[in-house]
């Protein structure tokens, strides 16, 4: 029932945009996530030059880390402000182009070409637009997806994965009676049913 109370809760796109406008972005980690460093080998599995996907990317600094290691990074984020802040904060120049398959969608690509960030909803993407990925860094993504969209999100992510890809997923274990977020509780049983 505790999880049930979250089931119908929704964070709208407008609310996310507002968070960026008001700098209400406590989720952003300026120093990057320690768990990516810890499990990097699991993600890479000895491979180089991977295509790595960042769903609901915000301005995650890990995108810069992985690009600097020689991988090619693709992110998706509804807030254009977040993406512009990413490029500005890393002093990266970029160019902007419309995405013909996505109405209103834009792609912001670093001039060096190894970081491509789509400004649109993740649900607008498909493998015919972005291709498939060798690795996924999912932090603040599945847990930010509205519970009613989880199944759709999980199915989409599976279609975006290459055969031998690795998916690092960060979730948070807590008592949903005591804490409201971040922003949704995803029980392990549900992760198994989505990706199992
Ligand atoms: N992964 C990032 C950001 C986590 S917060 C990090 O680790 O810092 C979740 C982000 O998802 C917010 O920036 C929000 O604007 C974005 N978002 C929410 N719904 C989205 C959607 N449907 N498609 C793309 N981005 C979305």
mmCIF file of C-alpha atoms and ligand atoms in Angstrom:
data_model
loop_
_atom_site.group_PDB
_atom_site.id
_atom_site.type_symbol
_atom_site.label_atom_id
_atom_site.label_comp_id
_atom_site.label_asym_id
_atom_site.label_seq_id
_atom_site.Cartn_x
_atom_site.Cartn_y
_atom_site.Cartn_z
ATOM 1 C CA UNK A 1 0.000 0.000 0.000
ATOM 2 C CA UNK A 2 2.949 2.320 0.721
ATOM 3 C CA UNK A 3 4.166 1.778 -2.824
ATOM 4 C CA UNK A 4 0.572 1.989 -3.949
ATOM 5 C CA UNK A 5 0.369 5.541 -2.721
ATOM 6 C CA UNK A 6 3.043 6.492 -5.271
ATOM 7 C CA UNK A 7 1.507 4.554 -8.136
ATOM 8 C CA UNK A 8 -0.711 7.357 -9.391
ATOM 9 C CA UNK A 9 1.662 10.182 -8.634
ATOM 10 C CA UNK A 10 3.071 11.980 -11.661
ATOM 11 C CA UNK A 11 5.843 14.535 -12.131
ATOM 12 C CA UNK A 12 4.900 16.430 -15.293
ATOM 13 C CA UNK A 13 7.300 17.710 -17.927
ATOM 14 C CA UNK A 14 6.387 21.260 -16.870
ATOM 15 C CA UNK A 15 7.410 20.475 -13.305
ATOM 16 C CA UNK A 16 10.797 19.190 -14.483
ATOM 17 C CA UNK A 17 11.360 22.274 -16.622
ATOM 18 C CA UNK A 18 10.445 24.451 -13.662
ATOM 19 C CA UNK A 19 13.001 22.631 -11.497
ATOM 20 C CA UNK A 20 15.701 23.553 -14.014
ATOM 21 C CA UNK A 21 14.496 27.152 -14.286
ATOM 22 C CA UNK A 22 14.587 27.628 -10.533
ATOM 23 C CA UNK A 23 17.832 25.667 -10.024
ATOM 24 C CA UNK A 24 15.938 23.191 -7.888
ATOM 25 C CA UNK A 25 18.278 20.428 -9.029
ATOM 26 C CA UNK A 26 19.481 18.734 -5.878
ATOM 27 C CA UNK A 27 19.865 15.542 -7.919
ATOM 28 C CA UNK A 28 22.774 16.941 -9.942
ATOM 29 C CA UNK A 29 26.154 15.711 -8.732
ATOM 30 C CA UNK A 30 28.934 18.103 -9.625
ATOM 31 C CA UNK A 31 31.615 15.579 -8.832
ATOM 32 C CA UNK A 32 29.995 12.716 -10.634
ATOM 33 C CA UNK A 33 28.679 9.495 -9.225
ATOM 34 C CA UNK A 34 31.038 7.264 -7.195
ATOM 35 C CA UNK A 35 29.151 4.153 -8.338
ATOM 36 C CA UNK A 36 30.132 4.751 -11.968
ATOM 37 C CA UNK A 37 33.779 4.783 -10.965
ATOM 38 C CA UNK A 38 33.248 1.688 -8.874
ATOM 39 C CA UNK A 39 31.489 -0.291 -11.603
ATOM 40 C CA UNK A 40 33.142 1.177 -14.682
ATOM 41 C CA UNK A 41 34.826 -2.119 -15.543
ATOM 42 C CA UNK A 42 31.480 -3.866 -15.488
ATOM 43 C CA UNK A 43 30.092 -1.317 -17.946
ATOM 44 C CA UNK A 44 33.058 -1.458 -20.293
ATOM 45 C CA UNK A 45 33.889 -5.123 -19.903
ATOM 46 C CA UNK A 46 37.273 -4.604 -21.543
ATOM 47 C CA UNK A 47 35.780 -2.946 -24.606
ATOM 48 C CA UNK A 48 36.755 0.429 -26.044
ATOM 49 C CA UNK A 49 35.018 2.945 -28.266
ATOM 50 C CA UNK A 50 31.554 2.091 -27.005
ATOM 51 C CA UNK A 51 28.276 3.865 -27.701
ATOM 52 C CA UNK A 52 26.885 4.743 -24.289
ATOM 53 C CA UNK A 53 23.371 5.979 -23.594
ATOM 54 C CA UNK A 54 22.320 8.354 -20.813
ATOM 55 C CA UNK A 55 18.516 8.309 -20.497
ATOM 56 C CA UNK A 56 17.058 11.427 -18.766
ATOM 57 C CA UNK A 57 20.592 12.793 -18.697
ATOM 58 C CA UNK A 58 20.220 16.222 -17.098
ATOM 59 C CA UNK A 59 23.732 17.683 -17.192
ATOM 60 C CA UNK A 60 25.410 14.585 -15.782
ATOM 61 C CA UNK A 61 29.178 15.129 -15.691
ATOM 62 C CA UNK A 62 29.707 11.396 -16.287
ATOM 63 C CA UNK A 63 28.914 12.101 -19.950
ATOM 64 C CA UNK A 64 32.098 14.125 -20.158
ATOM 65 C CA UNK A 65 34.121 11.453 -18.317
ATOM 66 C CA UNK A 66 33.079 8.713 -20.714
ATOM 67 C CA UNK A 67 33.558 10.879 -23.788
ATOM 68 C CA UNK A 68 37.064 11.737 -22.570
ATOM 69 C CA UNK A 69 37.775 8.005 -22.317
ATOM 70 C CA UNK A 70 37.071 7.682 -26.031
ATOM 71 C CA UNK A 71 33.472 6.515 -25.945
ATOM 72 C CA UNK A 72 30.644 8.040 -27.854
ATOM 73 C CA UNK A 73 27.896 9.410 -25.638
ATOM 74 C CA UNK A 74 24.225 9.924 -26.442
ATOM 75 C CA UNK A 75 21.831 11.508 -23.955
ATOM 76 C CA UNK A 76 18.198 12.535 -23.925
ATOM 77 C CA UNK A 77 16.669 15.262 -21.809
ATOM 78 C CA UNK A 78 13.527 17.399 -22.045
ATOM 79 C CA UNK A 79 15.188 20.501 -20.596
ATOM 80 C CA UNK A 80 17.176 22.409 -23.183
ATOM 81 C CA UNK A 81 18.522 24.561 -20.374
ATOM 82 C CA UNK A 82 20.098 21.470 -18.776
ATOM 83 C CA UNK A 83 21.835 20.533 -22.021
ATOM 84 C CA UNK A 84 23.122 24.061 -22.628
ATOM 85 C CA UNK A 85 24.446 24.203 -19.085
ATOM 86 C CA UNK A 86 26.237 20.907 -19.691
ATOM 87 C CA UNK A 87 28.123 22.224 -22.707
ATOM 88 C CA UNK A 88 28.827 25.599 -21.069
ATOM 89 C CA UNK A 89 30.091 24.116 -17.803
ATOM 90 C CA UNK A 90 32.553 21.909 -19.661
ATOM 91 C CA UNK A 91 33.532 24.669 -22.118
ATOM 92 C CA UNK A 92 32.487 22.499 -25.037
ATOM 93 C CA UNK A 93 31.326 24.046 -28.272
ATOM 94 C CA UNK A 94 28.373 22.411 -29.956
ATOM 95 C CA UNK A 95 26.009 22.767 -32.845
ATOM 96 C CA UNK A 96 22.281 22.411 -32.897
ATOM 97 C CA UNK A 97 20.077 20.776 -35.480
ATOM 98 C CA UNK A 98 16.456 19.695 -35.736
ATOM 99 C CA UNK A 99 15.665 15.981 -35.643
ATOM 100 C CA UNK A 100 13.429 15.358 -38.659
ATOM 101 C CA UNK A 101 11.771 12.265 -37.146
ATOM 102 C CA UNK A 102 10.765 14.110 -33.949
ATOM 103 C CA UNK A 103 8.461 17.088 -34.091
ATOM 104 C CA UNK A 104 10.038 19.886 -32.034
ATOM 105 C CA UNK A 105 13.038 17.681 -31.255
ATOM 106 C CA UNK A 106 16.599 18.983 -31.425
ATOM 107 C CA UNK A 107 20.018 17.443 -31.322
ATOM 108 C CA UNK A 108 22.870 19.304 -29.645
ATOM 109 C CA UNK A 109 26.167 17.809 -30.679
ATOM 110 C CA UNK A 110 29.641 18.661 -29.432
ATOM 111 C CA UNK A 111 31.860 20.001 -32.184
ATOM 112 C CA UNK A 112 34.191 17.075 -31.640
ATOM 113 C CA UNK A 113 31.185 14.888 -32.463
ATOM 114 C CA UNK A 114 31.408 12.418 -29.585
ATOM 115 C CA UNK A 115 28.584 13.801 -27.430
ATOM 116 C CA UNK A 116 25.079 13.977 -28.914
ATOM 117 C CA UNK A 117 22.288 15.175 -26.679
ATOM 118 C CA UNK A 118 18.691 14.951 -27.822
ATOM 119 C CA UNK A 119 16.311 17.548 -26.501
ATOM 120 C CA UNK A 120 12.961 15.740 -26.529
ATOM 121 C CA UNK A 121 11.082 13.201 -24.460
ATOM 122 C CA UNK A 122 12.713 9.800 -24.219
ATOM 123 C CA UNK A 123 9.433 8.346 -25.474
ATOM 124 C CA UNK A 124 10.065 10.096 -28.816
ATOM 125 C CA UNK A 125 13.210 8.033 -29.370
ATOM 126 C CA UNK A 126 13.566 4.699 -31.111
ATOM 127 C CA UNK A 127 16.511 2.707 -32.410
ATOM 128 C CA UNK A 128 15.807 4.021 -35.904
ATOM 129 C CA UNK A 129 16.609 7.538 -34.652
ATOM 130 C CA UNK A 130 19.445 6.908 -32.173
ATOM 131 C CA UNK A 131 20.679 3.431 -33.037
ATOM 132 C CA UNK A 132 21.539 0.852 -30.383
ATOM 133 C CA UNK A 133 23.919 1.059 -27.458
ATOM 134 C CA UNK A 134 26.703 -1.020 -25.948
ATOM 135 C CA UNK A 135 26.192 0.462 -22.519
ATOM 136 C CA UNK A 136 23.658 2.394 -20.453
ATOM 137 C CA UNK A 137 24.180 4.564 -17.383
ATOM 138 C CA UNK A 138 20.778 4.844 -15.707
ATOM 139 C CA UNK A 139 21.034 7.088 -12.683
ATOM 140 C CA UNK A 140 18.103 9.271 -11.733
ATOM 141 C CA UNK A 141 16.300 7.925 -14.795
ATOM 142 C CA UNK A 142 14.192 4.839 -14.022
ATOM 143 C CA UNK A 143 13.555 6.286 -10.564
ATOM 144 C CA UNK A 144 12.366 9.537 -12.168
ATOM 145 C CA UNK A 145 10.021 7.864 -14.648
ATOM 146 C CA UNK A 146 6.384 8.135 -13.613
ATOM 147 C CA UNK A 147 5.220 4.746 -12.293
ATOM 148 C CA UNK A 148 2.506 4.611 -14.992
ATOM 149 C CA UNK A 149 5.244 4.856 -17.688
ATOM 150 C CA UNK A 150 7.682 2.311 -16.263
ATOM 151 C CA UNK A 151 6.648 -0.553 -18.492
ATOM 152 C CA UNK A 152 6.961 1.622 -21.576
ATOM 153 C CA UNK A 153 10.352 2.906 -20.433
ATOM 154 C CA UNK A 154 11.655 -0.605 -19.745
ATOM 155 C CA UNK A 155 10.494 -1.950 -23.100
ATOM 156 C CA UNK A 156 12.005 0.999 -24.937
ATOM 157 C CA UNK A 157 15.352 0.606 -23.173
ATOM 158 C CA UNK A 158 15.468 -3.055 -24.158
ATOM 159 C CA UNK A 159 14.949 -2.130 -27.820
ATOM 160 C CA UNK A 160 17.865 0.330 -27.592
ATOM 161 C CA UNK A 161 20.358 -2.252 -26.380
ATOM 162 C CA UNK A 162 22.849 -4.167 -28.497
ATOM 163 C CA UNK A 163 23.143 -7.891 -27.853
ATOM 164 C CA UNK A 164 26.126 -7.696 -25.516
ATOM 165 C CA UNK A 165 25.402 -4.413 -23.869
ATOM 166 C CA UNK A 166 25.717 -3.688 -20.171
ATOM 167 C CA UNK A 167 23.242 -1.616 -18.217
ATOM 168 C CA UNK A 168 24.256 0.027 -14.962
ATOM 169 C CA UNK A 169 21.163 0.951 -12.999
ATOM 170 C CA UNK A 170 21.258 3.009 -9.832
ATOM 171 C CA UNK A 171 18.233 2.715 -7.596
ATOM 172 C CA UNK A 172 17.802 3.653 -3.978
ATOM 173 C CA UNK A 173 16.652 1.305 -1.276
ATOM 174 C CA UNK A 174 14.493 2.993 1.356
ATOM 175 C CA UNK A 175 11.242 2.848 3.239
ATOM 176 C CA UNK A 176 8.692 4.556 0.969
ATOM 177 C CA UNK A 177 6.603 5.322 4.070
ATOM 178 C CA UNK A 178 9.331 7.521 5.433
ATOM 179 C CA UNK A 179 10.725 9.196 2.327
ATOM 180 C CA UNK A 180 8.922 10.714 -0.604
ATOM 181 C CA UNK A 181 11.506 10.169 -3.256
ATOM 182 C CA UNK A 182 13.911 10.343 -5.317
ATOM 183 C CA UNK A 183 11.217 10.826 -6.766
ATOM 184 C CA UNK A 184 9.782 7.309 -7.021
ATOM 185 C CA UNK A 185 10.451 4.059 -5.222
ATOM 186 C CA UNK A 186 11.239 1.134 -7.536
ATOM 187 C CA UNK A 187 11.167 -2.200 -5.723
ATOM 188 C CA UNK A 188 13.630 -4.856 -6.821
ATOM 189 C CA UNK A 189 10.794 -7.168 -7.859
ATOM 190 C CA UNK A 190 9.689 -4.568 -10.370
ATOM 191 C CA UNK A 191 13.194 -4.193 -11.786
ATOM 192 C CA UNK A 192 13.218 -7.939 -12.331
ATOM 193 C CA UNK A 193 9.907 -7.897 -14.100
ATOM 194 C CA UNK A 194 10.930 -4.949 -16.307
ATOM 195 C CA UNK A 195 14.369 -6.203 -17.291
ATOM 196 C CA UNK A 196 14.543 -9.777 -16.027
HETATM 197 N N1 LIG B 1 20.406 11.491 -14.869
HETATM 198 C C1 LIG B 1 20.635 12.852 -14.443
HETATM 199 C C2 LIG B 1 19.358 13.628 -14.167
HETATM 200 C C3 LIG B 1 18.376 12.997 -13.208
HETATM 201 S S1 LIG B 1 16.895 13.929 -12.869
HETATM 202 C C4 LIG B 1 21.602 12.884 -13.294
HETATM 203 O O1 LIG B 1 22.096 11.827 -12.887
HETATM 204 O O2 LIG B 1 21.896 13.972 -12.794
HETATM 205 C C5 LIG B 1 15.790 13.418 -14.169
HETATM 206 C C6 LIG B 1 15.922 14.243 -15.424
HETATM 207 O O3 LIG B 1 15.036 13.723 -16.411
HETATM 208 C C7 LIG B 1 15.554 15.722 -15.280
HETATM 209 O O4 LIG B 1 16.623 16.499 -15.746
HETATM 210 C C8 LIG B 1 14.312 15.901 -16.157
HETATM 211 O O5 LIG B 1 14.266 17.164 -16.776
HETATM 212 C C9 LIG B 1 14.463 14.769 -17.164
HETATM 213 N N2 LIG B 1 13.216 14.197 -17.733
HETATM 214 C C10 LIG B 1 12.053 13.960 -17.087
HETATM 215 N N3 LIG B 1 11.173 13.339 -17.889
HETATM 216 C C11 LIG B 1 11.795 13.167 -19.097
HETATM 217 C C12 LIG B 1 11.411 12.577 -20.334
HETATM 218 N N4 LIG B 1 10.199 12.036 -20.508
HETATM 219 N N5 LIG B 1 12.301 12.551 -21.338
HETATM 220 C C13 LIG B 1 13.550 13.096 -21.189
HETATM 221 N N6 LIG B 1 13.962 13.677 -20.030
HETATM 222 C C14 LIG B 1 13.104 13.717 -18.999
#
